[in-house]
CSV table of C-alpha atoms in Angstrom, one decimal:
chain,number,residue,atom,x,y,z
Y,1,UNK,CA,0.0,-0.1,-0.1
Y,2,UNK,CA,2.7,2.7,1.0
Y,3,UNK,CA,4.9,1.7,-2.8
Y,4,UNK,CA,1.6,2.4,-4.2
Y,5,UNK,CA,1.2,5.9,-2.5
Y,6,UNK,CA,4.9,7.3,-2.8
Y,7,UNK,CA,4.4,6.0,-6.5
Y,8,UNK,CA,1.3,8.4,-7.0
Y,9,UNK,CA,3.4,10.8,-5.7
Y,10,UNK,CA,6.3,10.8,-7.2
Y,11,UNK,CA,4.1,10.4,-10.7
Y,12,UNK,CA,2.7,13.9,-9.5
Y,13,UNK,CA,5.8,15.5,-8.9
Y,14,UNK,CA,6.7,14.3,-12.3
Y,15,UNK,CA,4.0,15.8,-14.0
Y,16,UNK,CA,3.4,19.2,-12.2
Y,17,UNK,CA,7.2,19.4,-12.9
Y,18,UNK,CA,7.0,19.8,-16.6
Y,19,UNK,CA,4.4,21.6,-16.8
Y,20,UNK,CA,6.3,23.9,-14.5
Y,21,UNK,CA,9.6,23.7,-16.9
Y,22,UNK,CA,6.6,24.9,-19.7
Y,23,UNK,CA,5.2,28.0,-17.4
Y,24,UNK,CA,8.7,28.9,-16.9
Y,25,UNK,CA,9.8,29.3,-20.8
Y,26,UNK,CA,6.7,30.8,-21.3
Y,27,UNK,CA,7.3,33.5,-19.3
Y,28,UNK,CA,10.5,34.0,-20.6
Y,29,UNK,CA,9.8,33.9,-23.8
Y,30,UNK,CA,7.3,36.6,-23.3
Y,31,UNK,CA,9.7,39.0,-21.9
Y,32,UNK,CA,7.6,38.8,-18.4
Y,33,UNK,CA,4.8,40.3,-18.9
Y,34,UNK,CA,1.9,39.9,-16.3
Y,35,UNK,CA,-0.3,36.6,-16.8
Y,36,UNK,CA,-4.0,37.2,-17.8
Y,37,UNK,CA,-6.4,37.3,-15.3
Y,38,UNK,CA,-4.9,39.8,-13.1
Y,39,UNK,CA,-6.2,42.9,-11.8
Y,40,UNK,CA,-5.3,46.0,-10.1
Y,41,UNK,CA,-8.1,48.6,-8.8
Y,42,UNK,CA,-9.9,46.8,-11.4
Y,43,UNK,CA,-7.9,47.5,-14.2
Y,44,UNK,CA,-7.0,44.6,-16.1
Y,45,UNK,CA,-3.1,44.7,-16.3
Y,46,UNK,CA,-3.0,41.3,-18.1
Y,47,UNK,CA,-0.1,40.9,-20.7
Y,48,UNK,CA,1.4,43.8,-19.5
Y,49,UNK,CA,4.8,44.8,-18.7
Y,50,UNK,CA,5.2,46.3,-15.5
Y,51,UNK,CA,6.3,49.7,-17.4
Y,52,UNK,CA,2.9,49.7,-19.0
Y,53,UNK,CA,0.8,48.8,-16.0
Y,54,UNK,CA,2.8,51.4,-13.9
Y,55,UNK,CA,2.3,54.1,-16.6
Y,56,UNK,CA,-1.8,52.9,-16.8
Y,57,UNK,CA,-1.8,53.2,-12.7
Y,58,UNK,CA,-0.4,56.4,-12.9
Y,59,UNK,CA,-3.0,57.8,-15.4
Y,60,UNK,CA,-5.6,56.4,-13.4
Y,61,UNK,CA,-4.7,58.4,-10.2
Y,62,UNK,CA,-4.5,61.5,-12.3
Y,63,UNK,CA,-7.9,61.2,-13.1
Y,64,UNK,CA,-9.1,59.9,-10.1
Y,65,UNK,CA,-7.5,63.1,-8.4
Y,66,UNK,CA,-9.9,65.0,-10.8
Y,67,UNK,CA,-12.7,63.5,-8.7
Y,68,UNK,CA,-14.0,66.8,-5.9
Y,69,UNK,CA,-14.7,66.2,-2.3
Y,70,UNK,CA,-17.4,68.0,-0.8
Y,71,UNK,CA,-16.6,69.7,2.1
Y,72,UNK,CA,-19.8,70.5,4.2
Y,73,UNK,CA,-18.9,73.4,6.8
Y,74,UNK,CA,-22.2,74.2,9.0
Y,75,UNK,CA,-24.5,75.1,5.9
Y,76,UNK,CA,-21.0,76.3,3.8
Y,77,UNK,CA,-19.7,73.8,1.0
Y,78,UNK,CA,-16.6,73.7,-0.7
Y,79,UNK,CA,-15.3,71.8,-3.3
Y,80,UNK,CA,-11.3,70.8,-3.7
Y,81,UNK,CA,-10.4,68.3,-6.2
Y,82,UNK,CA,-8.3,65.3,-5.2
Y,83,UNK,CA,-5.5,66.7,-7.0
Y,84,UNK,CA,-5.4,69.7,-4.9
Y,85,UNK,CA,-5.5,67.9,-1.5
Y,86,UNK,CA,-2.1,65.8,-2.7
Y,87,UNK,CA,-3.4,62.2,-3.8
Y,88,UNK,CA,-1.2,59.6,-4.1
Y,89,UNK,CA,-1.4,56.2,-4.2
Y,90,UNK,CA,0.9,54.4,-1.2
Y,91,UNK,CA,1.2,50.9,-2.6
Y,92,UNK,CA,2.5,51.2,-5.8
Y,93,UNK,CA,4.5,48.2,-5.2
Y,94,UNK,CA,1.4,46.0,-6.2
Y,95,UNK,CA,2.8,46.1,-10.0
Y,96,UNK,CA,5.8,44.3,-9.0
Y,97,UNK,CA,3.8,42.1,-7.1
Y,98,UNK,CA,1.7,41.2,-9.8
Y,99,UNK,CA,3.7,41.3,-12.0
Y,100,UNK,CA,5.9,38.4,-10.3
Y,101,UNK,CA,2.8,36.1,-9.4
Y,102,UNK,CA,3.6,32.7,-10.9
Y,103,UNK,CA,6.9,33.3,-11.7
Y,104,UNK,CA,8.4,33.3,-7.9
Y,105,UNK,CA,9.3,30.6,-5.7
Y,106,UNK,CA,9.6,26.8,-6.1
Y,107,UNK,CA,7.9,24.9,-8.9
Y,108,UNK,CA,4.4,24.2,-6.9
Y,109,UNK,CA,4.1,27.3,-6.1
Y,110,UNK,CA,4.2,28.7,-9.5
Y,111,UNK,CA,2.0,26.1,-10.9
Y,112,UNK,CA,-0.7,26.6,-7.9
Y,113,UNK,CA,-0.5,30.7,-8.4
Y,114,UNK,CA,-1.0,29.9,-13.1
Y,115,UNK,CA,-3.5,27.3,-12.3
Y,116,UNK,CA,-5.9,29.7,-9.6
Y,117,UNK,CA,-5.4,32.2,-12.1
Y,118,UNK,CA,-7.3,29.8,-14.6
Y,119,UNK,CA,-10.4,29.2,-12.2
Y,120,UNK,CA,-10.5,32.9,-10.8
Y,121,UNK,CA,-8.8,36.6,-11.4
Y,122,UNK,CA,-6.3,38.0,-9.0
Y,123,UNK,CA,-7.5,41.3,-7.3
Y,124,UNK,CA,-5.0,43.7,-6.3
Y,125,UNK,CA,-6.2,46.5,-4.0
Y,126,UNK,CA,-4.4,50.2,-4.3
Y,127,UNK,CA,-4.3,51.8,-0.9
Y,128,UNK,CA,-4.9,56.3,-1.3
Y,129,UNK,CA,-3.6,59.2,0.6
Y,130,UNK,CA,-3.7,62.3,0.7
Y,131,UNK,CA,-0.9,65.1,1.6
Y,132,UNK,CA,-1.4,65.9,5.3
Y,133,UNK,CA,0.2,69.9,4.7
Y,134,UNK,CA,-1.9,70.5,1.4
Y,135,UNK,CA,-4.7,69.3,3.2
Y,136,UNK,CA,-4.0,71.5,6.3
Y,137,UNK,CA,-2.9,74.3,4.6
Y,138,UNK,CA,-6.1,74.1,2.4
Y,139,UNK,CA,-8.2,73.9,5.6
Y,140,UNK,CA,-6.4,76.8,7.3
Y,141,UNK,CA,-6.5,79.0,4.1
Y,142,UNK,CA,-10.5,78.0,2.9
Y,143,UNK,CA,-12.2,76.1,5.0
Y,144,UNK,CA,-11.7,79.0,7.9
Y,145,UNK,CA,-13.5,82.0,5.8
Y,146,UNK,CA,-16.6,80.6,7.3
Y,147,UNK,CA,-15.4,81.1,10.6
Y,148,UNK,CA,-17.8,83.6,12.3
Y,149,UNK,CA,-16.3,84.7,16.0
Y,150,UNK,CA,-19.5,85.8,18.5
Y,151,UNK,CA,-20.4,88.9,19.2
Y,152,UNK,CA,-20.8,89.5,23.2
Y,153,UNK,CA,-23.7,91.0,24.7
Y,154,UNK,CA,-23.1,94.6,25.2
Y,155,UNK,CA,-24.6,98.0,26.2
Y,156,UNK,CA,-26.0,101.3,25.1
Y,157,UNK,CA,-26.3,104.1,26.9
Y,158,UNK,CA,-29.4,106.4,26.8
Y,159,UNK,CA,-29.2,109.5,28.9
Y,160,UNK,CA,-28.6,108.2,32.6
Y,161,UNK,CA,-29.1,104.6,32.1
Y,162,UNK,CA,-28.2,101.3,30.3
Y,163,UNK,CA,-30.0,99.3,27.4
Y,164,UNK,CA,-28.6,95.6,27.5
Y,165,UNK,CA,-27.7,94.5,24.0
Y,166,UNK,CA,-28.1,90.5,23.3
Y,167,UNK,CA,-24.9,88.7,21.3
Y,168,UNK,CA,-24.5,86.5,18.7
Y,169,UNK,CA,-23.3,83.0,19.0
Y,170,UNK,CA,-20.6,81.6,16.6
Y,171,UNK,CA,-19.3,78.8,14.7
Y,172,UNK,CA,-15.8,78.2,14.6
Y,173,UNK,CA,-14.2,75.7,12.8
Y,174,UNK,CA,-11.7,73.0,14.2
Y,175,UNK,CA,-9.2,72.5,12.3
Y,176,UNK,CA,-7.3,70.1,13.6
Y,177,UNK,CA,-10.3,68.1,13.6
Y,178,UNK,CA,-11.2,69.5,10.0
Y,179,UNK,CA,-7.7,68.0,8.8
Y,180,UNK,CA,-8.2,64.9,10.5
Y,181,UNK,CA,-11.6,63.8,9.4
Y,182,UNK,CA,-10.6,64.6,5.6
Y,183,UNK,CA,-7.3,62.2,5.5
Y,184,UNK,CA,-9.7,59.5,7.4
Y,185,UNK,CA,-11.9,59.7,5.0
Y,186,UNK,CA,-10.0,59.0,1.8
Y,187,UNK,CA,-7.4,56.1,3.9
Y,188,UNK,CA,-10.6,54.1,5.2
Y,189,UNK,CA,-14.0,55.3,3.7
Y,190,UNK,CA,-13.6,56.5,0.0
Y,191,UNK,CA,-15.0,54.7,-2.7
Y,192,UNK,CA,-13.6,56.6,-6.0
Y,193,UNK,CA,-15.8,58.9,-6.6
Y,194,UNK,CA,-17.0,62.0,-5.4
Y,195,UNK,CA,-17.6,62.6,-1.7
Y,196,UNK,CA,-18.3,64.8,1.1
Y,197,UNK,CA,-17.1,65.1,4.6
Y,198,UNK,CA,-19.3,67.1,7.4
Y,199,UNK,CA,-16.2,69.0,9.1
Y,200,UNK,CA,-16.4,69.7,12.9
Y,201,UNK,CA,-17.2,72.7,14.0
Y,202,UNK,CA,-17.2,74.4,17.6
Y,203,UNK,CA,-19.9,76.9,19.2
Y,204,UNK,CA,-18.4,80.0,20.1
Y,205,UNK,CA,-20.5,81.5,23.0
Y,206,UNK,CA,-21.0,85.1,23.6
Y,207,UNK,CA,-20.0,86.6,26.9
Y,208,UNK,CA,-22.4,88.5,28.6
Y,209,UNK,CA,-25.7,88.1,30.3
Y,210,UNK,CA,-28.2,90.6,31.1
Y,211,UNK,CA,-27.6,89.7,34.9
Y,212,UNK,CA,-23.3,90.1,34.4
Y,213,UNK,CA,-24.5,94.0,32.3
Y,214,UNK,CA,-26.6,94.9,34.7
Y,215,UNK,CA,-23.8,95.8,37.4
Y,216,UNK,CA,-22.4,98.0,34.9
Y,217,UNK,CA,-24.0,101.0,36.8
Y,218,UNK,CA,-21.6,103.4,38.5
Y,219,UNK,CA,-19.2,106.1,37.7
Y,220,UNK,CA,-15.8,104.7,38.5
Y,221,UNK,CA,-13.5,107.7,36.7
Y,222,UNK,CA,-14.2,110.6,35.0
Y,223,UNK,CA,-11.9,113.5,33.2
Y,224,UNK,CA,-12.3,116.1,30.9
Y,225,UNK,CA,-9.6,118.2,28.7
Y,226,UNK,CA,-10.2,121.4,26.5
Y,227,UNK,CA,-9.1,121.8,23.2
Y,228,UNK,CA,-10.0,125.6,22.4
Y,229,UNK,CA,-6.8,126.9,20.9
Y,230,UNK,CA,-7.5,123.7,18.2
Y,231,UNK,CA,-8.6,124.5,14.7
Y,232,UNK,CA,-10.8,122.8,12.9
Y,233,UNK,CA,-8.2,119.8,11.7
Y,234,UNK,CA,-7.1,119.0,15.3
Y,235,UNK,CA,-10.7,119.5,16.6
Y,236,UNK,CA,-12.2,116.5,14.0
Y,237,UNK,CA,-9.4,114.2,14.9
Y,238,UNK,CA,-10.2,114.5,18.7
Y,239,UNK,CA,-13.9,114.0,17.9
Y,240,UNK,CA,-12.9,110.6,15.6
Y,241,UNK,CA,-10.9,109.4,18.2
Y,242,UNK,CA,-13.8,109.6,20.8
Y,243,UNK,CA,-16.2,108.0,18.6
Y,244,UNK,CA,-14.3,105.3,17.6
Y,245,UNK,CA,-13.8,104.6,21.7
Y,246,UNK,CA,-17.4,105.1,23.2
Y,247,UNK,CA,-19.5,102.3,23.8
Y,248,UNK,CA,-16.3,99.9,24.9
Y,249,UNK,CA,-17.5,97.0,27.2
Y,250,UNK,CA,-14.4,95.3,28.7
Y,251,UNK,CA,-15.1,92.1,30.0
Y,252,UNK,CA,-13.0,90.8,33.3
Y,253,UNK,CA,-9.6,90.4,32.1
Y,254,UNK,CA,-10.0,91.8,28.6
Y,255,UNK,CA,-7.1,94.4,28.3
Y,256,UNK,CA,-7.9,97.7,26.2
Y,257,UNK,CA,-5.3,99.3,23.4
Y,258,UNK,CA,-5.8,102.6,22.9
Y,259,UNK,CA,-3.8,102.2,19.6
Y,260,UNK,CA,-6.0,99.3,18.2
Y,261,UNK,CA,-8.8,101.5,18.5
Y,262,UNK,CA,-8.2,104.3,17.0
Y,263,UNK,CA,-5.7,103.6,14.3
Y,264,UNK,CA,-5.6,103.4,11.5
Y,265,UNK,CA,-4.8,106.8,10.8
Y,266,UNK,CA,-6.5,107.7,7.5
Y,267,UNK,CA,-8.7,110.0,5.9
Y,268,UNK,CA,-10.7,107.0,4.8
Y,269,UNK,CA,-11.0,106.3,9.0
Y,270,UNK,CA,-11.7,109.8,9.0
Y,271,UNK,CA,-8.5,111.8,10.1
Y,272,UNK,CA,-7.2,115.0,8.9
Y,273,UNK,CA,-4.0,115.9,8.3
Y,274,UNK,CA,-3.1,118.2,12.4
Y,275,UNK,CA,-0.4,119.6,14.7
Y,276,UNK,CA,1.4,116.9,16.4
Y,277,UNK,CA,5.1,116.8,18.3
Y,278,UNK,CA,8.1,115.3,16.8
Y,279,UNK,CA,11.7,116.0,18.5
Y,280,UNK,CA,10.5,119.3,20.5
Y,281,UNK,CA,8.8,120.4,17.5
Y,282,UNK,CA,5.1,120.7,16.1
Y,283,UNK,CA,4.4,119.3,12.7
Y,284,UNK,CA,1.9,118.4,10.8
Y,285,UNK,CA,0.7,115.1,10.5
Y,286,UNK,CA,-2.4,112.1,9.6
Y,287,UNK,CA,-4.0,112.2,13.3
Y,288,UNK,CA,-2.9,115.2,15.0
Y,289,UNK,CA,-4.3,115.6,18.1
Y,290,UNK,CA,-5.3,111.8,19.0
Y,291,UNK,CA,-2.9,111.9,22.0
Y,292,UNK,CA,-5.5,114.2,24.2
Y,293,UNK,CA,-7.7,111.5,23.5
Y,294,UNK,CA,-5.3,108.9,25.2
Y,295,UNK,CA,-4.5,111.5,27.8
Y,296,UNK,CA,-7.6,112.0,28.9
Y,297,UNK,CA,-9.0,108.5,28.6
Y,298,UNK,CA,-5.7,107.6,30.7
Y,299,UNK,CA,-6.5,110.1,33.5
Y,300,UNK,CA,-10.5,108.7,33.5
Y,301,UNK,CA,-8.6,105.1,33.9
Y,302,UNK,CA,-6.4,106.3,36.9
Y,303,UNK,CA,-9.4,107.8,38.4
Y,304,UNK,CA,-11.3,103.7,38.1
Y,305,UNK,CA,-8.1,102.9,39.5
Y,306,UNK,CA,-8.0,100.0,36.8
Y,307,UNK,CA,-4.6,98.2,35.9
Y,308,UNK,CA,-2.6,100.4,33.5
Y,309,UNK,CA,-0.4,97.8,31.5
Y,310,UNK,CA,1.6,100.3,28.8
Y,311,UNK,CA,1.6,104.1,29.2
Y,312,UNK,CA,4.0,106.4,27.2
Y,313,UNK,CA,4.9,110.1,27.7
Y,314,UNK,CA,5.4,112.7,25.3
Y,315,UNK,CA,8.7,113.9,24.1
Y,316,UNK,CA,7.7,116.8,25.7
Y,317,UNK,CA,5.1,118.6,28.3
Y,318,UNK,CA,1.0,119.1,26.8
Y,319,UNK,CA,-0.4,121.9,27.2
Y,320,UNK,CA,-3.9,120.7,28.5
Y,321,UNK,CA,-2.8,117.9,31.2
Y,322,UNK,CA,0.0,118.8,34.1
Y,323,UNK,CA,3.7,116.9,33.6
Y,324,UNK,CA,3.8,112.8,33.9
Y,325,UNK,CA,-0.4,113.3,33.4
Y,326,UNK,CA,-0.2,112.8,29.6
Y,327,UNK,CA,-0.2,109.4,27.9
Y,328,UNK,CA,1.3,109.6,24.2
Y,329,UNK,CA,-0.2,107.5,21.1
Y,330,UNK,CA,3.3,107.2,18.3
Y,331,UNK,CA,3.3,104.3,15.6
Y,332,UNK,CA,3.6,100.9,17.7
Y,333,UNK,CA,6.0,102.3,20.2
Y,334,UNK,CA,3.9,104.0,22.0
Y,335,UNK,CA,0.4,102.8,22.9
Y,336,UNK,CA,-2.0,103.1,26.1
Y,337,UNK,CA,-3.2,99.9,27.2
Y,338,UNK,CA,-5.2,98.9,30.5
Y,339,UNK,CA,-7.0,95.6,32.0
Y,340,UNK,CA,-10.3,95.7,33.5
Y,341,UNK,CA,-9.0,94.1,36.4
Y,342,UNK,CA,-12.1,94.2,38.3
Y,343,UNK,CA,-14.8,91.5,38.9
Y,344,UNK,CA,-17.3,93.1,36.4
Y,345,UNK,CA,-18.0,94.4,33.1
Y,346,UNK,CA,-17.2,98.2,32.6
Y,347,UNK,CA,-18.4,100.6,29.8
Y,348,UNK,CA,-16.2,103.4,28.3
Y,349,UNK,CA,-17.9,106.4,27.4
Y,350,UNK,CA,-16.5,109.3,25.2
Y,351,UNK,CA,-18.1,112.6,24.1
Y,352,UNK,CA,-16.7,116.0,22.9
Y,353,UNK,CA,-18.9,119.3,23.5
Y,354,UNK,CA,-17.6,122.9,23.0
Y,355,UNK,CA,-14.2,121.9,22.1
Y,356,UNK,CA,-13.6,119.6,25.7
Y,357,UNK,CA,-13.3,115.9,25.4
Y,358,UNK,CA,-14.7,113.8,28.5
Y,359,UNK,CA,-14.3,110.0,28.9
Y,360,UNK,CA,-16.0,108.6,32.1
Y,361,UNK,CA,-15.8,105.2,33.2
Y,362,UNK,CA,-18.7,103.1,34.7
Y,363,UNK,CA,-19.0,99.5,36.4
Y,364,UNK,CA,-19.6,98.1,39.5
Y,365,UNK,CA,-18.4,100.2,42.3
Y,366,UNK,CA,-17.1,98.2,45.2
Y,367,UNK,CA,-14.8,101.0,46.9
Y,368,UNK,CA,-15.9,102.5,49.9
Y,369,UNK,CA,-17.9,105.8,49.6
Y,370,UNK,CA,-16.2,107.7,51.8
Y,371,UNK,CA,-12.6,107.1,50.2
Y,372,UNK,CA,-11.5,109.8,47.7
Y,373,UNK,CA,-8.9,110.4,45.1
Y,374,UNK,CA,-6.5,113.1,44.2
Y,375,UNK,CA,-3.9,113.5,41.8
Y,376,UNK,CA,-0.4,116.2,42.0
Y,377,UNK,CA,2.1,116.3,38.9
Y,378,UNK,CA,5.9,116.9,40.6
Y,379,UNK,CA,8.6,118.5,38.9
Y,380,UNK,CA,11.8,116.8,40.2
Y,381,UNK,CA,14.0,118.8,37.9
Y,382,UNK,CA,14.5,121.2,34.8
Y,383,UNK,CA,17.5,121.2,31.9
Y,384,UNK,CA,17.1,124.9,30.3
Y,385,UNK,CA,17.6,124.4,27.1
Y,386,UNK,CA,20.5,126.3,25.2
Y,387,UNK,CA,21.3,127.9,22.2
Y,388,UNK,CA,23.5,126.6,19.7
Y,389,UNK,CA,24.3,128.5,16.3
Y,390,UNK,CA,25.2,127.2,13.1
Y,391,UNK,CA,26.7,127.7,10.1
Y,392,UNK,CA,24.6,127.0,6.8
Y,393,UNK,CA,26.9,127.1,3.5
Y,394,UNK,CA,23.7,126.6,1.5
Y,395,UNK,CA,21.7,129.6,2.5
Y,396,UNK,CA,23.1,133.3,2.1
Y,397,UNK,CA,24.4,135.9,3.7
Y,398,UNK,CA,21.4,137.7,5.5
Y,399,UNK,CA,19.3,134.1,6.3
Y,400,UNK,CA,18.6,133.6,9.6
Y,401,UNK,CA,16.0,131.3,11.4
Y,402,UNK,CA,15.1,130.5,15.0
Y,403,UNK,CA,13.7,127.3,16.2
Y,404,UNK,CA,12.2,127.4,19.6
Y,405,UNK,CA,14.0,125.5,22.3
Y,406,UNK,CA,12.2,123.0,25.1
Y,407,UNK,CA,13.6,122.5,28.3
Y,408,UNK,CA,13.8,119.5,29.8
Y,409,UNK,CA,11.3,118.1,32.6
Y,410,UNK,CA,11.6,115.5,35.2
Y,411,UNK,CA,7.9,115.0,36.9
Y,412,UNK,CA,6.3,112.5,38.7
Y,413,UNK,CA,2.6,112.1,39.1
Y,414,UNK,CA,1.2,110.8,42.9
Y,415,UNK,CA,-2.3,109.6,44.0
Y,416,UNK,CA,-3.0,110.7,47.0
Y,417,UNK,CA,-6.3,108.2,48.9
Y,418,UNK,CA,-8.0,110.2,51.4
Y,419,UNK,CA,-10.7,108.3,53.9
Y,420,UNK,CA,-13.4,111.0,55.2
Y,421,UNK,CA,-11.4,114.1,53.8
Y,422,UNK,CA,-8.2,112.8,55.7
Y,423,UNK,CA,-5.3,111.2,53.8
Y,424,UNK,CA,-4.2,107.9,54.1
Y,425,UNK,CA,-1.4,106.9,51.2
Y,426,UNK,CA,0.3,108.9,48.7
Y,427,UNK,CA,1.5,106.2,45.9
Y,428,UNK,CA,3.7,107.0,42.7
Y,429,UNK,CA,2.1,106.4,39.6
Y,430,UNK,CA,4.6,107.3,37.2
Y,431,UNK,CA,8.1,109.1,36.7
Y,432,UNK,CA,8.5,110.8,32.8
Y,433,UNK,CA,11.4,112.3,31.7
Y,434,UNK,CA,11.1,115.2,29.2
Y,435,UNK,CA,14.1,115.2,26.3
Y,436,UNK,CA,15.7,118.8,26.3
Y,437,UNK,CA,16.4,120.6,22.6
Y,438,UNK,CA,18.1,123.1,22.6
Y,439,UNK,CA,17.0,126.7,21.0
Y,440,UNK,CA,18.6,126.5,17.1
Y,441,UNK,CA,19.8,129.9,15.1
Y,442,UNK,CA,20.6,128.5,11.3
Y,443,UNK,CA,23.0,131.3,9.8
Y,444,UNK,CA,23.4,131.6,6.2
Y,445,UNK,CA,27.3,132.4,5.1
Y,446,UNK,CA,26.8,131.5,1.4
Y,447,UNK,CA,28.5,135.2,-0.5
Y,448,UNK,CA,31.4,136.9,-0.1
Y,449,UNK,CA,34.3,135.1,1.1
Y,450,UNK,CA,35.3,137.7,3.8
Y,451,UNK,CA,32.1,138.7,5.0
Y,452,UNK,CA,31.5,134.8,5.1
Y,453,UNK,CA,34.8,134.1,7.0
Y,454,UNK,CA,34.2,137.2,9.6
Y,455,UNK,CA,30.6,135.3,9.7
Y,456,UNK,CA,31.9,132.0,10.6
Y,457,UNK,CA,34.6,133.4,13.3
Y,458,UNK,CA,31.3,135.1,15.3
Y,459,UNK,CA,29.4,131.6,15.0
Y,460,UNK,CA,32.0,129.9,16.4
Y,461,UNK,CA,31.7,131.7,19.5
Y,462,UNK,CA,28.8,130.8,19.8
Y,463,UNK,CA,27.8,134.3,21.0
Y,464,UNK,CA,24.0,135.5,20.3
Y,465,UNK,CA,24.6,139.4,20.3
Y,466,UNK,CA,28.3,138.7,18.5
Y,467,UNK,CA,26.8,137.0,15.2
Y,468,UNK,CA,23.9,139.6,15.2
Y,469,UNK,CA,26.0,142.2,14.9
Y,470,UNK,CA,28.2,140.8,12.7
Y,471,UNK,CA,25.5,139.6,10.6
Y,472,UNK,CA,24.0,143.2,10.8
Y,473,UNK,CA,27.6,144.8,9.7
Y,474,UNK,CA,27.7,142.2,7.3
Y,475,UNK,CA,24.7,143.0,5.5
Y,476,UNK,CA,25.6,147.0,5.7
Y,477,UNK,CA,28.8,146.6,3.8
Y,478,UNK,CA,26.8,143.9,0.9
Y,479,UNK,CA,24.3,147.0,0.3
């Protein structure tokens, strides 16, 4: 019995070997093309070389890249193509695997794989992914356009009372979650046709209940300055600055930037050219006068005893407040910032009338009713402005121009706290240094060399009386 079994097995192996050798010979003769009955992602690659199959799959991938993916963002939609999101195949090596089917391994394995193909096609599945960096870029640049931030509840002041204005709910895209959702869809759920992905969004709740804002009833601090000597442009700039800040509500912990509130300084934003300080001189600039707005606000804020985050003095003292009581705005390097460090919202009222600007800060008063404040300015030192006489070879003899100097000042602002009229505490609020700018006399010296030499000799002494006398003598001799 054992001999018969052994003999039958040997006969089978010899038969299989002969068939395997014939298959091997056929493979060699055909140039190692893919056997019949092999498919990749449903594409018949039978009889193709590896290069031909690869070209076919690449064309297929390019075609799939034109499919659109519908991204649902709330009630909005975007439809990028998959190629925009960097569609690519992650297992192109299956082409080589398909090409080796029935051609590798021992004779028995090769024979079996060939025989299996005669009865059932072999299907290889491609796997796909997206370029995560391109998906992230698309989500950040395109999908976030539909973001709607919540609008906090606020107040409107009508006479002596406040009216509650409810906020509105916002909707914000979950960027990281959206990238994950898009990637997961293509890698796990995509069926090779146009599809849709709902992107996750987050509800942005507005701040401020009617109960919370109803606490805004008390005047915490107020201050008024005059601009009675200002021209129409400067007056308009001050009124515009007040308008842009008026009605601001700050919730506990919020920080206010005067620069952000009143900029940009452009005609489109309602500003005009007017005088402002620059290096000790008054020059015209767009929005000139806005520093009186920030200064008036600063004085209201310190009387409300809110936390000052940033404040800078001018280059020289201003006329509308005492030294060290000013707050300048200049570009982005000088700003007035303060924080609502109370436990309730505050409301900022600003208005202009009869060439006066007033800021009043309202909130919930928690300070004792018998507690009062006063602020005083103390000048610590002054530096007189010297006179500098300079020669200008580009101007003729007889030319003379004088610029006003500015005395340097160091001043300190103090807060005095009184209980029932009795001083309890004195605190230094700030120390401000105002630059000294010399008085400059510019004298022209172009002309007769002898007269020019005389003038230069007089200028070298820096004696103003001598320079004036020499200049008068030179002019007389020129006539």
